Amino acid sequence: MTTLLLSLLLALAQSAVPGVRPLPAPLSVARWWDPPPTPYAAGHRGVDLSAPVGAEIRAVAAGRVHHAGPVAGRGVLSLALPNGLRTTYEPVRPLVTEGEQVRAGQVVAVLTEGSHCPAPCLHWGLLAGETYLNPLTLLPRPTPRLLPAEHPAESSPAGV
């Protein structure tokens, strides 16, 4: 039953309108999403994106500011999206206030020091209720490109 629920929540996240990157391209993932096996077990409930202190953080989708302020000594921003999902960003200095409407791509915060990474990074999270999901599912899918085929004479070893 838990697997079915998580599958449905992941499908909900993926059916959301593709979002905007929270940082400029290319994104550099310092640590990937690693969900815990149970709600109270160790895991990584988001992704860490490498970025310099002072980097501008953008809203990945339109929504409303759910929280903007300190949590456990770190600046945190949480945005409630219209589809019931919530994104979180830390450590940041929010540039918006609770209740404020934001648009996709709007600069909503600035990255600060104090991350749990060895180098500065943005911890970006995604929740459906109390269930953490992979925030990378909000990003647009890359467009596949076909590369030109090599000429057969150029790609074959001599004598073959």
C-alpha positions as a printed Julia matrix, in Angstrom:
160×3 Matrix{Float64}:
  0.0    0.0     0.0
  2.86   2.39    0.83
  4.43   1.72   -2.56
  1.14   2.55   -4.29
  0.79   5.79   -2.34
  4.36   6.86   -3.12
  3.84   6.0    -6.79
  0.71   8.14   -6.91
  2.47  11.05   -5.19
  5.4   10.8    -7.6
  2.98  10.76  -10.54
  1.34  13.89   -9.11
  4.71  15.64   -8.95
  5.57  14.59  -12.48
  2.19  15.71  -13.82
  2.79  19.2   -12.48
  3.61  21.88  -15.01
  7.36  21.61  -15.63
  9.14  24.08  -13.44
 11.94  26.57  -13.7
 15.42  25.75  -12.4
 15.98  27.2    -8.91
 19.55  28.13   -9.98
 21.05  29.02  -13.36
 21.96  26.18  -15.72
 23.74  23.93  -15.64
 22.62  22.51  -12.3
 25.37  20.71  -10.42
 24.01  18.11   -7.99
 26.31  17.78   -4.98
 24.1   15.16   -3.32
 21.13  13.3    -4.8
 17.73  12.59   -3.28
 17.97   9.45   -1.14
 14.62   8.81    0.57
 14.68   6.98    3.89
 13.09   3.52    4.13
 10.78   4.75    6.91
  9.63   8.26    7.92
 12.04   8.44   10.87
 15.09   6.75    9.33
 18.2    8.47    8.0
 18.11   9.64    4.39
 18.43  12.72    2.24
 15.02  14.32    1.79
 15.95  16.63   -1.08
 18.82  17.42   -3.41
 21.85  19.6    -2.8
 22.74  21.89   -5.68
 26.22  23.45   -5.72
 26.15  27.23   -5.91
 28.13  30.15   -4.53
 26.96  32.13   -1.52
 24.93  35.04   -2.86
 23.42  33.07   -5.76
 19.88  34.14   -6.63
 17.26  31.45   -5.97
 14.22  31.37   -8.26
 10.75  29.99   -7.62
 10.46  26.76   -9.6
  6.73  27.33  -10.12
  4.06  29.9    -9.33
  2.7   29.67   -5.82
  2.31  31.29   -2.43
  4.98  31.78    0.24
  4.18  29.27    2.99
  7.15  30.14    5.24
 10.0   32.64    5.0
 12.33  32.81    7.96
 14.63  30.92   10.28
 14.24  27.24   11.16
 16.81  25.72   13.51
 19.14  28.68   12.93
 19.02  28.56    9.11
 17.06  30.72    6.7
 14.33  28.66    5.03
 11.84  29.45    2.29
  8.85  27.23    1.57
  6.48  27.77   -1.36
  3.01  26.2    -1.61
  2.22  25.3    -5.21
 -1.36  25.24   -6.59
 -1.25  21.43   -7.09
 -0.84  20.83   -3.34
  2.93  20.34   -3.45
  5.4   22.42   -1.43
  9.01  23.27   -2.32
 11.64  24.21    0.24
 14.94  26.06   -0.11
 17.74  26.43    2.47
 19.99  28.06    3.66
 18.65  31.27    2.18
 17.82  34.87    2.92
 14.21  35.15    1.71
 13.33  38.17   -0.42
  9.59  37.51   -0.09
  7.18  37.33    2.86
  4.67  34.76    4.08
  1.42  34.84    2.12
  2.95  36.63   -0.88
  2.14  35.25   -4.34
  5.18  34.47   -6.5
  5.51  33.63  -10.18
  7.64  30.91  -11.75
 11.19  32.17  -12.26
 10.88  35.04   -9.78
 13.98  35.61   -7.63
 12.69  34.75   -4.15
 15.85  34.31   -2.06
 19.62  34.55   -1.93
 21.84  31.61   -0.94
 23.63  32.11    2.39
 26.33  30.28    4.31
 25.46  27.47    6.67
 24.61  24.55    4.43
 25.29  20.95    5.4
 27.52  20.5     2.33
 31.33  20.74    2.42
 31.07  23.65   -0.06
 28.18  26.13   -0.42
 25.0   24.52   -1.75
 21.25  24.93   -1.92
 19.24  22.17   -0.25
 16.07  21.94   -2.35
 13.13  19.84   -1.18
  9.68  18.83   -2.39
  6.78  17.63   -0.25
  3.3   16.26   -0.86
  1.7   16.63    2.57
  4.32  15.13    4.89
  5.85  12.87    2.22
  9.12  13.94    0.65
  9.53  13.55   -3.11
 12.41  14.07   -5.52
 12.38  17.79   -6.43
 14.19  17.1    -9.7
 10.88  15.71  -11.0
  9.62  19.31  -11.23
 12.19  20.28  -13.84
 11.5   20.16  -17.56
 12.63  16.98  -19.25
 15.66  17.41  -21.51
 14.96  17.24  -25.21
 16.74  14.26  -26.77
 19.04  15.07  -29.68
 20.38  12.68  -32.24
 23.98  13.18  -33.21
 25.01  12.75  -36.83
 26.11   9.23  -37.68
 29.76   8.8   -38.44
 30.7    7.8   -41.96
 31.11   3.99  -41.93
 34.65   4.25  -43.28
 35.61   6.59  -40.4
 34.18   4.42  -37.65
 35.36   0.97  -38.81
 38.79  -0.31  -37.77
 41.13  -0.83  -40.7
 40.67  -4.13  -42.46
 37.28  -4.89  -40.95
